GROMACS .gro file of C-alpha atoms in nm:
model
  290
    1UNK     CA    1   8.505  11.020   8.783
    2UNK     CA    2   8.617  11.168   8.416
    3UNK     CA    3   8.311  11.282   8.230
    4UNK     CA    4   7.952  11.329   8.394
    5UNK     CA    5   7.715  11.058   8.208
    6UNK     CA    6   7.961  10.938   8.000
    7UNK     CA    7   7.983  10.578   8.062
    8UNK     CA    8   7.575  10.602   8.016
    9UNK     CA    9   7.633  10.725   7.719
   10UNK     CA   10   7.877  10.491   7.602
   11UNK     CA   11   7.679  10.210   7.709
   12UNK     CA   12   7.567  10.064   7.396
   13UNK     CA   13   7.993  10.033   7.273
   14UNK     CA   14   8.022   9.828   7.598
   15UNK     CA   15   8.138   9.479   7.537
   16UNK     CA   16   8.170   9.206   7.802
   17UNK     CA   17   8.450   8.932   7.676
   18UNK     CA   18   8.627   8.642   7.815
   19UNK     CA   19   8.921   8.670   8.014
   20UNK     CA   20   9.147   8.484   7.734
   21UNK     CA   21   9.102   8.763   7.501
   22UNK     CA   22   9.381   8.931   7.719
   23UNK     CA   23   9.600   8.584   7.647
   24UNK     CA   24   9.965   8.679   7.498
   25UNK     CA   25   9.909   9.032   7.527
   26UNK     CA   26  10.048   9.369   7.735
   27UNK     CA   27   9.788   9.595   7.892
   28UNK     CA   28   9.815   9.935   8.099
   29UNK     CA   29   9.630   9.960   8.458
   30UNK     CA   30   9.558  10.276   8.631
   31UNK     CA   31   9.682  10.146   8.967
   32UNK     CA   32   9.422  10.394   9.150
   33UNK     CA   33   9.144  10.300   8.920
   34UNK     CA   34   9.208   9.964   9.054
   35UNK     CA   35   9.269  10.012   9.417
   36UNK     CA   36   8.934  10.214   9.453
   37UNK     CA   37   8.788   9.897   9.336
   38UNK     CA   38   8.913   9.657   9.547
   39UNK     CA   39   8.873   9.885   9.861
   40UNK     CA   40   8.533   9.960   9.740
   41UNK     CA   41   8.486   9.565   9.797
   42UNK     CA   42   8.656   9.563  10.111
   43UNK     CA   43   8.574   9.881  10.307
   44UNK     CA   44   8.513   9.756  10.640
   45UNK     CA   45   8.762   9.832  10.916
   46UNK     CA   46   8.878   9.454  10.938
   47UNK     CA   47   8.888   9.419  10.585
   48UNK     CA   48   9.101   9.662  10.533
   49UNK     CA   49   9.298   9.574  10.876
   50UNK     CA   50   9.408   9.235  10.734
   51UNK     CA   51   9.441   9.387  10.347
   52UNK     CA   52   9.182   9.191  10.189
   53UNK     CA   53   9.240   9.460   9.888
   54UNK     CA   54   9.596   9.317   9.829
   55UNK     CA   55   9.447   8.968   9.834
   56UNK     CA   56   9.202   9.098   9.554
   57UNK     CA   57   9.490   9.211   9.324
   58UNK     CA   58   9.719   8.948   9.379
   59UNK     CA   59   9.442   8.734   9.214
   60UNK     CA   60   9.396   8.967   8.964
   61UNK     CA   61   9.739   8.997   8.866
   62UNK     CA   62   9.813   8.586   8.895
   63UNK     CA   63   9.484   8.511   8.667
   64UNK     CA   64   9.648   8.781   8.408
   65UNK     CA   65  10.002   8.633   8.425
   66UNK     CA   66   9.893   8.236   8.398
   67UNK     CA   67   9.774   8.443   8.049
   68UNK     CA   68  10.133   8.524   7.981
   69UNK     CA   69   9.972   8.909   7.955
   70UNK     CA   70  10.219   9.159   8.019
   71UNK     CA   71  10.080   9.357   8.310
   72UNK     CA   72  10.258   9.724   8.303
   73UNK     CA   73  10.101   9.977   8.614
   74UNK     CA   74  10.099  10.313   8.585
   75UNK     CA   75  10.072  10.512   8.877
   76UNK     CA   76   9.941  10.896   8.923
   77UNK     CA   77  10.224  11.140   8.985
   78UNK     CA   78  10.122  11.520   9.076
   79UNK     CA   79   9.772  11.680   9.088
   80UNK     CA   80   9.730  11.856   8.737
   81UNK     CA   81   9.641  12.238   8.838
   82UNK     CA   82   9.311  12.269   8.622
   83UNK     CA   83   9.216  12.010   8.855
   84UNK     CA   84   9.272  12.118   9.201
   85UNK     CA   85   8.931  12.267   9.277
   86UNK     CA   86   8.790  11.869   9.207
   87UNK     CA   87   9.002  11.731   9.405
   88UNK     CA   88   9.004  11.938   9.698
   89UNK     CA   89   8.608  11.941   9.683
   90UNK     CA   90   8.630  11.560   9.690
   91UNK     CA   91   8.913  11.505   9.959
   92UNK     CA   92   8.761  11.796  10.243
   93UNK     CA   93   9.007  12.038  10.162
   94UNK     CA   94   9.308  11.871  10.066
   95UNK     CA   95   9.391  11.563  10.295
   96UNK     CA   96   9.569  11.392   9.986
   97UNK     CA   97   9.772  11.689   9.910
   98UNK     CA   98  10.089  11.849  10.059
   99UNK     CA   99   9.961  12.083  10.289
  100UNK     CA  100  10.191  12.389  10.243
  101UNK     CA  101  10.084  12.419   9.850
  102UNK     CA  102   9.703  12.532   9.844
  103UNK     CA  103   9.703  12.817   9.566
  104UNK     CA  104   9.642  12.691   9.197
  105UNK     CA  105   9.726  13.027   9.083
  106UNK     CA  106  10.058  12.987   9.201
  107UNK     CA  107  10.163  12.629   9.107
  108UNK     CA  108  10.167  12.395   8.787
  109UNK     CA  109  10.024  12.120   8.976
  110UNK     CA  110  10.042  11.956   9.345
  111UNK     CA  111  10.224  11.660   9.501
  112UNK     CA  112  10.000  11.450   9.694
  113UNK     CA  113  10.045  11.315  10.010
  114UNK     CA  114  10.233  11.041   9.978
  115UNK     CA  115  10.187  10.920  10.412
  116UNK     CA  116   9.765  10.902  10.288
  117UNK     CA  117   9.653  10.594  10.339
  118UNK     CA  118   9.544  10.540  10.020
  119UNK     CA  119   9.898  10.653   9.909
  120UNK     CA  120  10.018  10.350  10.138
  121UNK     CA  121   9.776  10.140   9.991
  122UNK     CA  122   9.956  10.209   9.608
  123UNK     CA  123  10.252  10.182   9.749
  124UNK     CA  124  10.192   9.830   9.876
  125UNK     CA  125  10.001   9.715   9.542
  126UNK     CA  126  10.330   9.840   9.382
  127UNK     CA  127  10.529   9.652   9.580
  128UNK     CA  128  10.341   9.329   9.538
  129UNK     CA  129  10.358   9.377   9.187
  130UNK     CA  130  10.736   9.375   9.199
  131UNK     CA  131  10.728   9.044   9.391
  132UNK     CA  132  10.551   8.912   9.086
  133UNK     CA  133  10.778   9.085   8.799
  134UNK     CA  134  10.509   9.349   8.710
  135UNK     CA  135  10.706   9.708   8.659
  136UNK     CA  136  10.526  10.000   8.733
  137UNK     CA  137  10.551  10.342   8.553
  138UNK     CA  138  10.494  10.659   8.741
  139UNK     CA  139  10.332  10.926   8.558
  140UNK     CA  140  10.388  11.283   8.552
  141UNK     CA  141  10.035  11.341   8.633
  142UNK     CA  142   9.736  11.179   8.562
  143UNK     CA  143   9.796  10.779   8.526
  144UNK     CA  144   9.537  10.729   8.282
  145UNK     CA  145   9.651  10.987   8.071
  146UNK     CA  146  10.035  10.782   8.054
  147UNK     CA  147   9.764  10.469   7.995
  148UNK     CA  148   9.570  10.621   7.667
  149UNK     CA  149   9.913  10.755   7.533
  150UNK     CA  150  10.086  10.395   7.583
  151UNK     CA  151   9.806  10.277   7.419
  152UNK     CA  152   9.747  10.550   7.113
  153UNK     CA  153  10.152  10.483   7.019
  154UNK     CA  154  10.072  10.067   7.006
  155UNK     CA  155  10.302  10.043   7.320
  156UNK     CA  156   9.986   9.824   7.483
  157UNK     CA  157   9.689   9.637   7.318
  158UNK     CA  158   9.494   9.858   7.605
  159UNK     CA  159   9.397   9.993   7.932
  160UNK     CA  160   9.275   9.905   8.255
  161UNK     CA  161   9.054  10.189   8.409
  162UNK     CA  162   8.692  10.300   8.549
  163UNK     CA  163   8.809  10.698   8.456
  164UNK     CA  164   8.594  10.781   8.159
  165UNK     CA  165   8.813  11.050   8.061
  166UNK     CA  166   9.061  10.809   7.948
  167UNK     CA  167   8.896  10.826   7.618
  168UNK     CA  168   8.959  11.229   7.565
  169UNK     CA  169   9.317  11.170   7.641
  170UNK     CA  170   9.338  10.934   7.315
  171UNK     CA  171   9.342  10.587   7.450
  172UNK     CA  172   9.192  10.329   7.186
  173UNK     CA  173   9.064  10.031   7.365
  174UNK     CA  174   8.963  10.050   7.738
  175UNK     CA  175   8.872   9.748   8.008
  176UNK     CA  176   8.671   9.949   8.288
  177UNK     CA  177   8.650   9.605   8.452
  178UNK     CA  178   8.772   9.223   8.544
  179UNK     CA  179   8.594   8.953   8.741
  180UNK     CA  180   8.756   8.643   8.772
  181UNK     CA  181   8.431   8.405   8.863
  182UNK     CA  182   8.294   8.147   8.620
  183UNK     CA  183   8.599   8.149   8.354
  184UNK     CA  184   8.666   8.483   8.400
  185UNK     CA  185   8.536   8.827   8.172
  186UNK     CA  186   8.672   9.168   8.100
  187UNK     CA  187   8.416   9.451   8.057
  188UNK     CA  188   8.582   9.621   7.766
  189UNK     CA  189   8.514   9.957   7.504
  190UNK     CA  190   8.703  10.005   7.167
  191UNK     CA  191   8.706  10.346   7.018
  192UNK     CA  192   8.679  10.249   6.658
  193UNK     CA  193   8.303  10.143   6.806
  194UNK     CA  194   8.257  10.452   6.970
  195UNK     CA  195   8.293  10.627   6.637
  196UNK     CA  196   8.109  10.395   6.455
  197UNK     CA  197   7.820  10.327   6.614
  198UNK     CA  198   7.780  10.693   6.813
  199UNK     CA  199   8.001  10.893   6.556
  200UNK     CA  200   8.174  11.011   6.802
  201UNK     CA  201   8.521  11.070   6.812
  202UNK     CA  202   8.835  11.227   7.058
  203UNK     CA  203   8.749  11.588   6.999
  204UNK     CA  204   8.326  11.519   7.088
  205UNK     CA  205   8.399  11.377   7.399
  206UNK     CA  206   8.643  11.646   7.483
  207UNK     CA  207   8.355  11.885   7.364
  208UNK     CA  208   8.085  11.654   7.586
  209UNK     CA  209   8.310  11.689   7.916
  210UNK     CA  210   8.290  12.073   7.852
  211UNK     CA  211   7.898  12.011   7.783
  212UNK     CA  212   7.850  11.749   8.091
  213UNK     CA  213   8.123  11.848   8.302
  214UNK     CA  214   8.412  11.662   8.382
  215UNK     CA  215   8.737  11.694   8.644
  216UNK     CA  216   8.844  12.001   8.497
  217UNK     CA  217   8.544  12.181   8.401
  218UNK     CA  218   8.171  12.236   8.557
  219UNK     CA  219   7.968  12.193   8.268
  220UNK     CA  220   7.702  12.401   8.117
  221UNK     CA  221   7.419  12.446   8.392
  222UNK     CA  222   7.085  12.219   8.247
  223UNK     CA  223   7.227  12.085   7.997
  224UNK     CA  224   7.153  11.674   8.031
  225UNK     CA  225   7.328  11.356   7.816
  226UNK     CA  226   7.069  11.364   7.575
  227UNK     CA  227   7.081  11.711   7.463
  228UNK     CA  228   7.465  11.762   7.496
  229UNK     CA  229   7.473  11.453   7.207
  230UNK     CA  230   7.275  11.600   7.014
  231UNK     CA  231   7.421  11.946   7.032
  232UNK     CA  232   7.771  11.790   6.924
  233UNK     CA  233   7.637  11.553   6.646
  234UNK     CA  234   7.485  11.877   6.481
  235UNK     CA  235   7.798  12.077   6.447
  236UNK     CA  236   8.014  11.705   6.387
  237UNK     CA  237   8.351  11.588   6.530
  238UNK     CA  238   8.580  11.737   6.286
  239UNK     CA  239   8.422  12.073   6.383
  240UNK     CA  240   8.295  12.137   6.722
  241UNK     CA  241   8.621  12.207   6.922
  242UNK     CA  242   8.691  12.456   6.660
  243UNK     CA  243   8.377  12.618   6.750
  244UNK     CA  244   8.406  12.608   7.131
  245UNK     CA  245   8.766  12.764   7.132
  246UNK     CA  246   8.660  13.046   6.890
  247UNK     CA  247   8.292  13.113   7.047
  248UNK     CA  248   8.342  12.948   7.437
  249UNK     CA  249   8.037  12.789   7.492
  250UNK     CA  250   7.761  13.057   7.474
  251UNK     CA  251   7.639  12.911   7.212
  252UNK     CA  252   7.514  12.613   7.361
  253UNK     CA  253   7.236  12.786   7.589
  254UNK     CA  254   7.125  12.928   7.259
  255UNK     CA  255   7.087  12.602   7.140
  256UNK     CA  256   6.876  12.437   7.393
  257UNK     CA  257   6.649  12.742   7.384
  258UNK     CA  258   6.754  12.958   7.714
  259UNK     CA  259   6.888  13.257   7.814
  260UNK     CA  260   7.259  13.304   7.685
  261UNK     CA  261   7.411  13.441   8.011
  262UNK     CA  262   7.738  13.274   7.938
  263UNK     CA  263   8.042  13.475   7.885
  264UNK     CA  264   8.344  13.318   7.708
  265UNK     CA  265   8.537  13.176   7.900
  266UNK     CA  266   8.928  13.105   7.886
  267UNK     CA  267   8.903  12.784   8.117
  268UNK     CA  268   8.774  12.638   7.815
  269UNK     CA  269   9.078  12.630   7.613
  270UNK     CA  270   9.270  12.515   7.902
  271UNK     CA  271   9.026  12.205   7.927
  272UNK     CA  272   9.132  12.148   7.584
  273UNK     CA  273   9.445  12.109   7.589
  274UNK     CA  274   9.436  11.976   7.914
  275UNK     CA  275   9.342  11.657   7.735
  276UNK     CA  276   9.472  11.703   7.421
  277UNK     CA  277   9.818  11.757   7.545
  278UNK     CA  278   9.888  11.594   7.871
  279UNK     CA  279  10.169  11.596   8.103
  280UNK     CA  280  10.310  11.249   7.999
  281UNK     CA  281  10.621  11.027   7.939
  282UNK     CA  282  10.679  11.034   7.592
  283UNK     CA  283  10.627  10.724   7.440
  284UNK     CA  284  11.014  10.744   7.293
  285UNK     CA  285  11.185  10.830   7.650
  286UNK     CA  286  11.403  10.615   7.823
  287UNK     CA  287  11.126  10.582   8.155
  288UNK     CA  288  10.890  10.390   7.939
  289UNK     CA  289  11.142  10.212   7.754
  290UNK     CA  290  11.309  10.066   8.084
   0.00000   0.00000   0.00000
């Protein structure tokens, strides 16, 4: 998911472009981000029977290479801790997860299950893409954090992914989608027009997914899009961060006119950094240099 509303409220940055523009260059895909796509389009029992979602990226991938674009996937590695409660809420309890680690408080983060079937499933798109000379980096943790940071040190032009939060983490140019019909277009988001044209930059969408809520974080209870913008264009992007980790977010309710019945809360710096300083692959180490 990444950030409640945020794609809504990026939609006026969102560019649509044709395929070509990818021509000579190397982009990052969040393999997941991907596969949840294709099985999205192929979700009935046959489809998935005779792997009509491998079909799907194989086309992907060959319309990207006839491009001589240097396809890198990145896959997820462990569950980040701050985000366990998400993901267990989403998956009934934990069905992607090794069973015998269920307590956040006593673990960094979680190995998933890699006999899921949509564990199978990356391990088959991986596969394929070895077939056709794509290499595959797997991340620490979260796959589109690897992405943004591939992408913030110039290691890739940019980033395949439909997780919003892939912004907070630093990437600078994002393609949320592909289609391959009439010529081909790639649904793509640049930063530099984020801050331009919203003046927004890293550290007010890291302060909107605290607003809004996000994987690691609930949110502030009636807050909407609308108001959470204009709550973090009053205080400005060079300062609101530094006002959420010194005041929490109390403040907020007293904004919007409510009853402050927020107490500061820790979680909030944790969110922070969270994004600010991910589990990654540095962009110097030997695993992303390979």
């Amino acid at each position: 998911m990444g950030v409640k509303n945020l794609w809504d409220i990026l939609e006026s940055c969102k560019k649509t472009v044709p395929l070509h523009h990818l021509q000579n260059k190397r982009v990052c895909v969040d393999l997941s981000c991907w596969m949840v796509q294709l099985q999205n389009v192929s979700k009935s029992h046959a489809c998935m029977k005779e792997k009509v979602y491998l079909r799907g990226l194989f086309h992907r991938l060959r319309a990207l290479i006839a491009l001589n674009c240097n396809v890198v996937f990145v896959a997820d590695g462990s569950i980040p801790a701050i985000k366990l409660s998400t993901y267990r809420r989403r998956l009934n309890m934990g069905k992607e997860v090794e069973h015998n680690e269920t307590n956040s408080q006593q673990v960094t983060s979680l190995r998933r299950n890699m006999g899921s079937e949509f564990s199978i499933m990356i391990k088959e798109a991986k596969a394929l893409g070895m077939a056709l000379g794509i290499s595959c980096l797997n991340g620490i943790e979260e796959a589109e954090a690897q992405c943004a940071l591939l992408n913030f040190e110039s290691l890739c032009d940019g980033c395949f992914s439909s997780d919003s939060d892939i912004f907070l983490f630093g990437a600078r140019t994002v393609y949320r989608d592909i289609c391959l019909g009439d010529g081909g277009h790639i649904v793509c988001y640049e930063m530099a027009d984020i801050e331009t044209k919203l003046g927004f930059g890293r550290d007010s969408l890291i302060a909107l997914s605290l607003l809004l809520g996000c994987d690691y974080y609930q949110g502030v209870h009636g807050l909407g899009p609308e108001s959470a913008c204009q709550i973090v264009k009053s205080i400005g992007d060079k300062f609101v961060l530094k006002k959420i980790a010194s005041e929490g977010l109390e403040w907020a309710k007293k904004r919007k006119g409510g009853v402050n019945n927020l107490q500061k809360d820790e979680k909030v710096l944790q969110v922070i950094n969270a994004y600010m300083k991910p589990k990654c692959h540095s962009a110097d180490s030997d695993v992303v240099h390979r």
